[in-house]
PDB file of C-alpha atoms and ligand atoms in Angstrom:
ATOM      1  CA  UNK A   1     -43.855  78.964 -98.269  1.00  0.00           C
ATOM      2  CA  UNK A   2     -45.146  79.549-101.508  1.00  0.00           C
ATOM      3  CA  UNK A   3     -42.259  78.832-104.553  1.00  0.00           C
ATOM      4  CA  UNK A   4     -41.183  81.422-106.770  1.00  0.00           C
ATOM      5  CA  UNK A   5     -40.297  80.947-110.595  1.00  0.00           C
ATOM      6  CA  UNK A   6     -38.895  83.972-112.415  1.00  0.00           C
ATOM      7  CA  UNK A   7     -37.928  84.645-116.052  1.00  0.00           C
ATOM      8  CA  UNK A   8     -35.235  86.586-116.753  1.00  0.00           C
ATOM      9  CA  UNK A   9     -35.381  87.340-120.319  1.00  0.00           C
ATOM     10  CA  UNK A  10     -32.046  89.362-120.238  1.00  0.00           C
ATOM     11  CA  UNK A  11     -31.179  91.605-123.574  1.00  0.00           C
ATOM     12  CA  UNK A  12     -32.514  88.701-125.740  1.00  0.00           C
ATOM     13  CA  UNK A  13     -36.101  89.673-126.788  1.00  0.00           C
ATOM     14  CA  UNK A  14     -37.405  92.996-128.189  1.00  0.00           C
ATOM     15  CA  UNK A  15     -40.900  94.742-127.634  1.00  0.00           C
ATOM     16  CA  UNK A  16     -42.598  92.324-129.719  1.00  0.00           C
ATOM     17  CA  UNK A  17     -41.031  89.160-129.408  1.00  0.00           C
ATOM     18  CA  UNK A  18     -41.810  89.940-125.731  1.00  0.00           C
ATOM     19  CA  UNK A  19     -45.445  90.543-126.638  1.00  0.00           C
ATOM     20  CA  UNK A  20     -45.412  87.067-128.515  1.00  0.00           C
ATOM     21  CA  UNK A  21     -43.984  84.983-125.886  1.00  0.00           C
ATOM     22  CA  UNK A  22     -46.241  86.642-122.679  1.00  0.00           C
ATOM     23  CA  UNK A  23     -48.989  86.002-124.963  1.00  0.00           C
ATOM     24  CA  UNK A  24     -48.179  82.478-125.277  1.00  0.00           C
ATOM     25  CA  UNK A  25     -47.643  81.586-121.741  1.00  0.00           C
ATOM     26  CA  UNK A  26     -50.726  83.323-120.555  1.00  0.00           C
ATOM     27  CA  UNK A  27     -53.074  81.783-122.863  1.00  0.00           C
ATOM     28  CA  UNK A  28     -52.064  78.589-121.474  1.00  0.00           C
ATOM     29  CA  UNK A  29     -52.132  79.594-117.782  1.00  0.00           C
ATOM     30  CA  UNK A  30     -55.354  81.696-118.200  1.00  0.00           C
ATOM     31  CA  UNK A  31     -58.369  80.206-119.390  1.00  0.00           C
ATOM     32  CA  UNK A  32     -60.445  83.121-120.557  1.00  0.00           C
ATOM     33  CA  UNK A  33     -63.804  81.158-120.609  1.00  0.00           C
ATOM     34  CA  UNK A  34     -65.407  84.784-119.370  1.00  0.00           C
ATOM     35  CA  UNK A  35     -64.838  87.982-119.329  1.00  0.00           C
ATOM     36  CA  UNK A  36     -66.814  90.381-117.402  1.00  0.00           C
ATOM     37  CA  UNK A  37     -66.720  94.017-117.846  1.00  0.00           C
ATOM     38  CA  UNK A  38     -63.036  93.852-119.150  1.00  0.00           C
ATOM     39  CA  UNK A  39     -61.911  92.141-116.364  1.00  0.00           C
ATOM     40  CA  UNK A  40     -60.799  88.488-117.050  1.00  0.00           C
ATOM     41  CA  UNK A  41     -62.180  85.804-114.723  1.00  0.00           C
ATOM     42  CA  UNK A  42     -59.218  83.620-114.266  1.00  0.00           C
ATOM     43  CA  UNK A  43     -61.010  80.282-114.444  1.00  0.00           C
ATOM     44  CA  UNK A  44     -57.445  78.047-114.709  1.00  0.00           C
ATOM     45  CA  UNK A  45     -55.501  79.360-111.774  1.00  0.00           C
ATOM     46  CA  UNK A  46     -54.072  76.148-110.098  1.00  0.00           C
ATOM     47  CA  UNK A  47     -50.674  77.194-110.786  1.00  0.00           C
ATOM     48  CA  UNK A  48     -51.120  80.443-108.341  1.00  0.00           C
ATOM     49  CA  UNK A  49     -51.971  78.290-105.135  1.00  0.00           C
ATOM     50  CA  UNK A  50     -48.563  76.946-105.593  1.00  0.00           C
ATOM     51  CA  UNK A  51     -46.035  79.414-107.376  1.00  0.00           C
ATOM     52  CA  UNK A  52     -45.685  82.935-108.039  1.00  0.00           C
ATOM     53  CA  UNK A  53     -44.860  83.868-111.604  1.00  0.00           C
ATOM     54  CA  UNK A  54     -42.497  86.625-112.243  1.00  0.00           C
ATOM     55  CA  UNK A  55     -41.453  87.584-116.047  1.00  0.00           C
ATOM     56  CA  UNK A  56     -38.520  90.159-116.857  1.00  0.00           C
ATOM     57  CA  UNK A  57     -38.298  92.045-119.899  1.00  0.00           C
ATOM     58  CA  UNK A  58     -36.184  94.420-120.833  1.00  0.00           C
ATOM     59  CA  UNK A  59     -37.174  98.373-119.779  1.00  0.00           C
ATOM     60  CA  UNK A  60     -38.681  98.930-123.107  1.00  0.00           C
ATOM     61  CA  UNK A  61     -40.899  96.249-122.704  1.00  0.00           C
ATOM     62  CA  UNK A  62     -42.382  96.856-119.597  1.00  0.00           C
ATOM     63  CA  UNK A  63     -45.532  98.846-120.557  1.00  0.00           C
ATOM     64  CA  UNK A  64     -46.520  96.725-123.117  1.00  0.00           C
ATOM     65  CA  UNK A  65     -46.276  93.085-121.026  1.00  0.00           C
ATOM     66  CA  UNK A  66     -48.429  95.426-118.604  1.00  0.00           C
ATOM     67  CA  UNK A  67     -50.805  95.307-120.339  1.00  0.00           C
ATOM     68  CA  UNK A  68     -50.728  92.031-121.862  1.00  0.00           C
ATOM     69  CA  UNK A  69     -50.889  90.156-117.863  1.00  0.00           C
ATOM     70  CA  UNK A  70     -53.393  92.924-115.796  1.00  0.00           C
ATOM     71  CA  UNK A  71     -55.300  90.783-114.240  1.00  0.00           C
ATOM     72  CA  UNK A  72     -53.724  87.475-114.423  1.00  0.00           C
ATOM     73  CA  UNK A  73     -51.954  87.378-111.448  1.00  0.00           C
ATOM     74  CA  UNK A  74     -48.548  86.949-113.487  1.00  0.00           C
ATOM     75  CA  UNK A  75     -45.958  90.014-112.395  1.00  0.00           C
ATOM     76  CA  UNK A  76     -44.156  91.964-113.754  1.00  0.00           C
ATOM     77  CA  UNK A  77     -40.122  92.507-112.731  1.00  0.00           C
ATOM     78  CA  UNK A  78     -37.158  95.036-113.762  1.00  0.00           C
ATOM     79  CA  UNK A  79     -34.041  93.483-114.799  1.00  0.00           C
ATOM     80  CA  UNK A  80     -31.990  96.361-112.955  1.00  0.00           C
ATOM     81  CA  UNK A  81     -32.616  99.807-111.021  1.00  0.00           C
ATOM     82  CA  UNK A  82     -30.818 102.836-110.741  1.00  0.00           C
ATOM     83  CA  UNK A  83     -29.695 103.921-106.840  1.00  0.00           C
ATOM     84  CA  UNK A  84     -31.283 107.620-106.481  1.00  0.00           C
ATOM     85  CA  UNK A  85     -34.861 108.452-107.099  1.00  0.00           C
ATOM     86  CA  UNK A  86     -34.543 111.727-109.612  1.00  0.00           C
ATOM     87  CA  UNK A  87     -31.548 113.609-111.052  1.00  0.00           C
ATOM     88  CA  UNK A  88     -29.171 113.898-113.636  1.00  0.00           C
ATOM     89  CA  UNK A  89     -28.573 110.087-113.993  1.00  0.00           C
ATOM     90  CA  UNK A  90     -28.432 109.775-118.351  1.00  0.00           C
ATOM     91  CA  UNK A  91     -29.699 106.167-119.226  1.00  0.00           C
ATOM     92  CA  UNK A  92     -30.934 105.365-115.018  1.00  0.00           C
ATOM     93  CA  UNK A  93     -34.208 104.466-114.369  1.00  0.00           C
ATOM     94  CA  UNK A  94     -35.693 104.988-111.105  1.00  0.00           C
ATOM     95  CA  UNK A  95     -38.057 102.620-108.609  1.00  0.00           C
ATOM     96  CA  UNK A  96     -40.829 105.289-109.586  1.00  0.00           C
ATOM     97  CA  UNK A  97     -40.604 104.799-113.233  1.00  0.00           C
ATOM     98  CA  UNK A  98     -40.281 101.261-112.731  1.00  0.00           C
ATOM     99  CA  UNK A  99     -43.133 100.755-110.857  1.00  0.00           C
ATOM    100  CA  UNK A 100     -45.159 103.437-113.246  1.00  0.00           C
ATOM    101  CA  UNK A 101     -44.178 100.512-115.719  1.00  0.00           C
ATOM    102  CA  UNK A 102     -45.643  97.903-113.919  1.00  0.00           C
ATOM    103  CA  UNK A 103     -42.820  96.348-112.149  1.00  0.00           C
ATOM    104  CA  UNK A 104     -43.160  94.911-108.794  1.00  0.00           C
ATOM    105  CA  UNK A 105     -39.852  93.384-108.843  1.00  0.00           C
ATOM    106  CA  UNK A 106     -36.512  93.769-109.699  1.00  0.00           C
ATOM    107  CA  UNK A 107     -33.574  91.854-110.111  1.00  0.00           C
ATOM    108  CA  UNK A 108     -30.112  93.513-108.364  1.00  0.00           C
ATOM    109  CA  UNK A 109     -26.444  92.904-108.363  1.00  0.00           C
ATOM    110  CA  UNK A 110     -27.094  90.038-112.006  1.00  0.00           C
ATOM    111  CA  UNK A 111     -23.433  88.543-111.781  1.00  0.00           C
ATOM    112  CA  UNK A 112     -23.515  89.818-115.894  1.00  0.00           C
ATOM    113  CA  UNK A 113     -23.690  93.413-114.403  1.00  0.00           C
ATOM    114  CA  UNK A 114     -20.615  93.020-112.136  1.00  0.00           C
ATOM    115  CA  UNK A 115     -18.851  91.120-115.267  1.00  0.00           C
ATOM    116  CA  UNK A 116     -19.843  93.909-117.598  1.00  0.00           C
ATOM    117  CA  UNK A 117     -20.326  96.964-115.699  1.00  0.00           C
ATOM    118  CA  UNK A 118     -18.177  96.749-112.926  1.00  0.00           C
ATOM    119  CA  UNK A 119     -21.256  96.795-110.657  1.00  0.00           C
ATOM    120  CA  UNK A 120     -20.316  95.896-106.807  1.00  0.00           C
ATOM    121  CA  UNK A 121     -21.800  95.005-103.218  1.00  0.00           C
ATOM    122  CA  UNK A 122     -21.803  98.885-102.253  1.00  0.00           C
ATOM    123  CA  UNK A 123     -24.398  99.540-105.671  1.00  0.00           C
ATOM    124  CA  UNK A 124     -25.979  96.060-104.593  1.00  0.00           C
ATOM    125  CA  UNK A 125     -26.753  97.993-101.673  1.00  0.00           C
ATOM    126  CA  UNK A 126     -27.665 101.170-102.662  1.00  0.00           C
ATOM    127  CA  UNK A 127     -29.953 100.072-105.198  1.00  0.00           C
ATOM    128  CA  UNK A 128     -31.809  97.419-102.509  1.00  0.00           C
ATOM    129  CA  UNK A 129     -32.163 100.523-100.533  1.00  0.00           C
ATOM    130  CA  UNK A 130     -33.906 102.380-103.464  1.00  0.00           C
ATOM    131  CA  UNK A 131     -35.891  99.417-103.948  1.00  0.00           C
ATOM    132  CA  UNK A 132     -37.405  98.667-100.703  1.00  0.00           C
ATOM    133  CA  UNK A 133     -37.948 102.539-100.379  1.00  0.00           C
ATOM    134  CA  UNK A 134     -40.034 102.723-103.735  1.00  0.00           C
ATOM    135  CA  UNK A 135     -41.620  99.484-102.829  1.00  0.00           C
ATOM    136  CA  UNK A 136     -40.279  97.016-104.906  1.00  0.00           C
ATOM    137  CA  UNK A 137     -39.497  93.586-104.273  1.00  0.00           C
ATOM    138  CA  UNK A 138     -35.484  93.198-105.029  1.00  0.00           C
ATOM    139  CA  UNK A 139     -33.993  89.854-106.269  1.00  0.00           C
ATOM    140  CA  UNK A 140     -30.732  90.287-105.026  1.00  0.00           C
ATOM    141  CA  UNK A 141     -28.009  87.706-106.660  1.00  0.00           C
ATOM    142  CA  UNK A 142     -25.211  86.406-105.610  1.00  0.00           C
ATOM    143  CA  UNK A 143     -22.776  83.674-106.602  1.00  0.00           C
ATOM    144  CA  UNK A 144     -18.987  82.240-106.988  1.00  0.00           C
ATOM    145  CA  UNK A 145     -17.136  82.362-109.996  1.00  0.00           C
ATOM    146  CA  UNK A 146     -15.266  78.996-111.411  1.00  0.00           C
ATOM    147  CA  UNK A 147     -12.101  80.046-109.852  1.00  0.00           C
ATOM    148  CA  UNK A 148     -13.354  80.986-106.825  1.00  0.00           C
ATOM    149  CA  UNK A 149     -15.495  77.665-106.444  1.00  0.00           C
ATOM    150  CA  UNK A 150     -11.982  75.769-107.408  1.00  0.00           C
ATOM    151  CA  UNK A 151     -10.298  77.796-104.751  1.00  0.00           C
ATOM    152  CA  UNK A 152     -12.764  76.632-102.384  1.00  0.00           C
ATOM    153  CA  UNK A 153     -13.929  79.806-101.862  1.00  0.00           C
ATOM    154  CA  UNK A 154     -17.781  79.605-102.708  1.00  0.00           C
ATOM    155  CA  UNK A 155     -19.047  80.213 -98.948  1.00  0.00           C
ATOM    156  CA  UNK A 156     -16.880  83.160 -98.272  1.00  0.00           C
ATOM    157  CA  UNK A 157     -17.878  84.797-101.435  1.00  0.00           C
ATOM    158  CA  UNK A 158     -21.759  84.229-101.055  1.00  0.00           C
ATOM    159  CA  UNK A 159     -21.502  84.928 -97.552  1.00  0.00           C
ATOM    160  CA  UNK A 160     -19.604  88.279 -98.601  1.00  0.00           C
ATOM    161  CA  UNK A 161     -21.275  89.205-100.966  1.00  0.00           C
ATOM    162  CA  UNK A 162     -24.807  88.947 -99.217  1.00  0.00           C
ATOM    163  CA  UNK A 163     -23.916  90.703 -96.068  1.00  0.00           C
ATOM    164  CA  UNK A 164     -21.991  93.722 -97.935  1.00  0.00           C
ATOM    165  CA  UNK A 165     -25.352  93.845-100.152  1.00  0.00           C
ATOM    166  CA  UNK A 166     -27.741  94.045 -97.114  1.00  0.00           C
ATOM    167  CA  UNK A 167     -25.402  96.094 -94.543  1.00  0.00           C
ATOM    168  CA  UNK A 168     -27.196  98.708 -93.118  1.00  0.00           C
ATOM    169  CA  UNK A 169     -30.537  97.598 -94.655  1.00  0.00           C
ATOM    170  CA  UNK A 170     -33.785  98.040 -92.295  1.00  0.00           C
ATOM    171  CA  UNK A 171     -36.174  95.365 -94.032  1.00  0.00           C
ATOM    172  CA  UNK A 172     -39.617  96.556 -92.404  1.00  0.00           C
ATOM    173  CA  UNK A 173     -41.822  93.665 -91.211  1.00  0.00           C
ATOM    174  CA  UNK A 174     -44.200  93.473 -94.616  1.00  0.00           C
ATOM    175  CA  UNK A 175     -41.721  93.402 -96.981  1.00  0.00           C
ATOM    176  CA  UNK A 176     -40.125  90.690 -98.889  1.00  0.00           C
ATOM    177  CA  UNK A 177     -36.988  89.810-100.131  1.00  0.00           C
ATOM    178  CA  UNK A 178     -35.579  87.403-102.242  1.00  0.00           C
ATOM    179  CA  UNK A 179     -31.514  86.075-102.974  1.00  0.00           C
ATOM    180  CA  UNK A 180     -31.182  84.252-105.617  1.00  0.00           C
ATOM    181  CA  UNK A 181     -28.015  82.277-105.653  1.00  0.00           C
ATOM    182  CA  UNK A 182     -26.076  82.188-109.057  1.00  0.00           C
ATOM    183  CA  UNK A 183     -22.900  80.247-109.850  1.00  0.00           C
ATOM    184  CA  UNK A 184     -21.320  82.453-112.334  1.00  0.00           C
ATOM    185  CA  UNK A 185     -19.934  79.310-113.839  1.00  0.00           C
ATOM    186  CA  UNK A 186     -23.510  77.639-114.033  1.00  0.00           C
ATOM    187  CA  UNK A 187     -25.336  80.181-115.853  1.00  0.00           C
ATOM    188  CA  UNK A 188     -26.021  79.953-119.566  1.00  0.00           C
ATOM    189  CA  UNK A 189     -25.985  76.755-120.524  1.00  0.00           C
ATOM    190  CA  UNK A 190     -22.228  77.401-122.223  1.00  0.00           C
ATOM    191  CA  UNK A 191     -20.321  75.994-119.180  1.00  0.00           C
ATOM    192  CA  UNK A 192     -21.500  72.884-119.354  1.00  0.00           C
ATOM    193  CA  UNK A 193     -23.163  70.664-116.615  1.00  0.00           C
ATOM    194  CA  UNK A 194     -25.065  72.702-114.194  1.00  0.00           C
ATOM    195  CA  UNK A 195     -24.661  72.051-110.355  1.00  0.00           C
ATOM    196  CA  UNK A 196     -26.221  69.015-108.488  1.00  0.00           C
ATOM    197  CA  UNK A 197     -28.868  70.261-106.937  1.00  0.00           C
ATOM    198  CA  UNK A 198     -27.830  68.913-103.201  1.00  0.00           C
ATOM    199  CA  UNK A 199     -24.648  71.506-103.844  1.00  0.00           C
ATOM    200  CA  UNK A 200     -27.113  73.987-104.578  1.00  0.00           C
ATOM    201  CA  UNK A 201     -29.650  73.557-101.577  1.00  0.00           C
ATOM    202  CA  UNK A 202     -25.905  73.698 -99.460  1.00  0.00           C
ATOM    203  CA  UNK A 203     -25.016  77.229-100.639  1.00  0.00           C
ATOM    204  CA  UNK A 204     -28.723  78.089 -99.696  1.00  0.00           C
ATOM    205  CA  UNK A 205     -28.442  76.469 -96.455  1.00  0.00           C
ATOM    206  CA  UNK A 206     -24.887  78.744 -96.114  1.00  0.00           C
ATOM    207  CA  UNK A 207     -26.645  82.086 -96.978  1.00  0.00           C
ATOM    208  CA  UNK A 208     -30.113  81.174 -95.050  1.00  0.00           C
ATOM    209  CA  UNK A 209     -27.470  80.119 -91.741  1.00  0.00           C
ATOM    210  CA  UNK A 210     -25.826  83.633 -92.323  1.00  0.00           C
ATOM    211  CA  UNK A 211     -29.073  85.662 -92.618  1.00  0.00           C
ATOM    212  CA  UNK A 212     -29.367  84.972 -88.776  1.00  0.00           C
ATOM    213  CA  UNK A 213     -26.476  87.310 -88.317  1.00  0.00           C
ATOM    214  CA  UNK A 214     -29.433  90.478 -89.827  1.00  0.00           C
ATOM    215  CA  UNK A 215     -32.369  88.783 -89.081  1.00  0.00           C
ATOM    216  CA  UNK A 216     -34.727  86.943 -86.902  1.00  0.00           C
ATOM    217  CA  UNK A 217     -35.670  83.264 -87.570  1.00  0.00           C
ATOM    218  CA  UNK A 218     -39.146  84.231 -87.920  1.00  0.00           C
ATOM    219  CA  UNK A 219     -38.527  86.902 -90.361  1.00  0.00           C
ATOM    220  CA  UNK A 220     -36.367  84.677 -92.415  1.00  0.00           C
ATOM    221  CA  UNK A 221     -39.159  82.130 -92.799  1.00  0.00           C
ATOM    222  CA  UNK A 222     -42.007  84.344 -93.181  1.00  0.00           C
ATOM    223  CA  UNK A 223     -40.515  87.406 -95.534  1.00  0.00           C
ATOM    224  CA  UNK A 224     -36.950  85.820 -97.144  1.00  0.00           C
ATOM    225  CA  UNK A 225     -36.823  83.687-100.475  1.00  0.00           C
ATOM    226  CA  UNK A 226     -33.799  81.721-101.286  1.00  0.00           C
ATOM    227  CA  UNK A 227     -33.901  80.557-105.190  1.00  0.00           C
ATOM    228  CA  UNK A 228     -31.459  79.231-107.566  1.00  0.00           C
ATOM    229  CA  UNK A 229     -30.177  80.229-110.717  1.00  0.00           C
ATOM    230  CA  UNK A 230     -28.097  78.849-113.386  1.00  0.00           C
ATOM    231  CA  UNK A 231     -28.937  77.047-116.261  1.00  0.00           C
ATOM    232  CA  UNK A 232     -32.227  75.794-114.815  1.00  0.00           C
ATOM    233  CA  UNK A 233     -34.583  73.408-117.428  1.00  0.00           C
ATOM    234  CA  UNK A 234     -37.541  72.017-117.723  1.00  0.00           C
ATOM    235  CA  UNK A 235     -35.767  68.255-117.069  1.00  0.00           C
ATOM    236  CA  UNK A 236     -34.302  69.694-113.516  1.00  0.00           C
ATOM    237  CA  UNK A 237     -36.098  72.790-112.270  1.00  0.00           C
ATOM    238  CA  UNK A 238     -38.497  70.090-109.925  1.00  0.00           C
ATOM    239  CA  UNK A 239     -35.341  68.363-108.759  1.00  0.00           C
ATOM    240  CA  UNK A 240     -33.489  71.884-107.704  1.00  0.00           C
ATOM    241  CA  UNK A 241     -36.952  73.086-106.186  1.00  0.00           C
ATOM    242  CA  UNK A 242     -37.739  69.854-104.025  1.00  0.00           C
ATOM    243  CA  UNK A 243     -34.519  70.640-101.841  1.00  0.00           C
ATOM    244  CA  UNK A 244     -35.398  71.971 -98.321  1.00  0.00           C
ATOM    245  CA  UNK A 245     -33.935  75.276 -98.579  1.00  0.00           C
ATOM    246  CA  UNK A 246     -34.384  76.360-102.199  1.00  0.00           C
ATOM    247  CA  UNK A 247     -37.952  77.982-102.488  1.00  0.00           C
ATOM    248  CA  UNK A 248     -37.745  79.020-106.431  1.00  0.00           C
ATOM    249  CA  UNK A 249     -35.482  79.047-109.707  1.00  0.00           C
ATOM    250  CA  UNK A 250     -34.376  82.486-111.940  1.00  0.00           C
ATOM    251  CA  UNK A 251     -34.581  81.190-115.236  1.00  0.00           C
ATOM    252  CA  UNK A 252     -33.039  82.834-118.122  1.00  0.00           C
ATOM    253  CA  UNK A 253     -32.437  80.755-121.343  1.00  0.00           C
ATOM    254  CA  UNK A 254     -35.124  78.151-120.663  1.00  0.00           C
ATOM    255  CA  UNK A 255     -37.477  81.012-120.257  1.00  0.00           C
ATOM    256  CA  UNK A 256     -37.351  82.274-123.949  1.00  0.00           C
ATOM    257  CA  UNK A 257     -38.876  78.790-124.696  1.00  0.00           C
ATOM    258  CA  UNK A 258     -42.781  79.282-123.925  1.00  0.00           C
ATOM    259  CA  UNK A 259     -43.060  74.983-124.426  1.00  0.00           C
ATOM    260  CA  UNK A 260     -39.911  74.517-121.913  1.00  0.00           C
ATOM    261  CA  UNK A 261     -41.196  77.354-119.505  1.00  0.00           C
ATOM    262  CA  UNK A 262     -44.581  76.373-118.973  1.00  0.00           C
ATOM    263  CA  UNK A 263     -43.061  72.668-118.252  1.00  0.00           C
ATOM    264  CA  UNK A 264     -41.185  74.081-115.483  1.00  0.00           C
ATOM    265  CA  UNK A 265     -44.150  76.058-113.772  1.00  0.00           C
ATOM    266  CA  UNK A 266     -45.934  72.985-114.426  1.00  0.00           C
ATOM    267  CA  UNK A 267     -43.593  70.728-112.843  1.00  0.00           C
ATOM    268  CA  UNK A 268     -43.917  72.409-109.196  1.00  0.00           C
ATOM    269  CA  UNK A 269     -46.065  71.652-106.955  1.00  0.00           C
TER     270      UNK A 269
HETATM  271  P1  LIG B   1     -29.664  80.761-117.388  1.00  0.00           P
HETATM  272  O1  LIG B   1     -29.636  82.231-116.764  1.00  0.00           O
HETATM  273  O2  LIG B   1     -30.917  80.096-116.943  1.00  0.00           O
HETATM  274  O3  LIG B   1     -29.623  80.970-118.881  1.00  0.00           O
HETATM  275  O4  LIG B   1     -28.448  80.065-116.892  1.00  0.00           O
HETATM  276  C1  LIG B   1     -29.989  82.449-115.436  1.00  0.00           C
HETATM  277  C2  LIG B   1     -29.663  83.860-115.019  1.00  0.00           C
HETATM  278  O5  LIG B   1     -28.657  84.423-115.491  1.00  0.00           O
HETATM  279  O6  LIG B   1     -30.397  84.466-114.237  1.00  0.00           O
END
């Protein structure tokens, strides 16, 4: 299965620091030795055989990265969704307007949106059900906090938290999904050492073992990404994407670092 790297640029760039740093990795992953009627003839595209390359800006950026990757075969993601499709929802944004922006994915249930905003596994749930209706590829996450992984509690959480997310979810046959698994403790560099990867690929192996419960094997392996998250770098992202079960890393702080970021998507193969 192909691997999956994607940027998660969080509320830490505006509209044109955003411009800056998609310039900056796509003139390194796009040669643009021609250019034919205003279409760019990707001439360096090893990196697509093996990954796909998702960056997330903030809402107000969307348009304008857009425009900056048509054609590159770079996409585009929404760090959040709202759960309805129109109405009077001040500040919501819709899987219309999202995708009018470009996005093709979007990230769901960030453990920084339950910490902040209260969010839970019933709006995990809602909004995947927005998303897969408006045709959007969700990233759900999920993860244990310190306590809970302390308590010993990490596979009844994850397992929780994934099946409230998907109950009642009819995944049709062509579309895709992808869980990225989070420890809350791991994420953003602050908390210190990030988690062996082996511990990682185990919590995948947990959440992939309890997807059977919703899904065929089949499906799983043909339309189901597990990824980590958490403090992923350009020293381990290759060690935390060789394990069996982990197909792809959410990267946020290493990802505002166009050097460090194009290591990483270097690095897999
Ligand atoms: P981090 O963030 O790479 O800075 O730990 C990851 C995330 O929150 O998705």
């Amino acid at each position: 299965m192909k691997k999956i790297i994607i940027a998660n640029w969080k509320m830490k760039l505006g509209i044109k620091e955003s411009i800056d740093l998609t310039k900056k990795i796509k003139n390194d992953l796009i040669k643009q030795d021609a250019k034919i009627y205003d279409k760019i003839l990707a001439i360096n595209d090893k990196w697509k055989k093996r990954l796909d390359l998702v960056i997330c800006p903030s809402f107000v950026s969307l348009s304008e990265i857009k425009k900056i990757i048509a054609n590159t075969g770079i996409y585009l993601g929404s760090q959040d969704i709202f759960w309805e499709e129109k109405g009077a929802y001040t500040g919501e944004i819709c899987a219309s307007m999202l995708k009018e922006a470009g996005a093709k994915y979007v990230i769901i249930g960030h453990s920084e949106r339950r910490k902040h905003l209260k969010e839970t596994d019933e709006m995990a749930n809602k909004k995947l059900k927005l998303a897969f209706e408006g045709g959007l590829i969700p990233i759900l996450c999920i993860g244990e906090t310190f306590e809970e992984r302390k308590e010993e509690r990490t596979d009844c959480v994850i397992i929780k938290q994934l099946l409230n997310a998907l109950e009642n979810i009819d995944i049709k046959k062509d579309k895709e999904l992808i869980i990225a698994y989070e420890p809350v403790w791991a994420i953003g560099f602050k908390a210190g050492k990030a988690i062996e990867p082996a511990e990682a690929d185990l919590s995948a192996k947990i959440i992939k073992n309890s997807l059977l419960n919703l899904f065929s094997q089949k499906f799983i392996d043909n339309n189901i990404k597990i990824i980590y998250g958490g403090s992923v770098s350009e020293k381990d992202a290759k060690s935390f994407l060789d394990q069996p079960n982990i197909c792809g890393a959410l990267i946020g702080t290493a990802s505002l670092d166009a050097e460090k970021f194009l290591k990483i998507i270097k690095s897999i193969n």
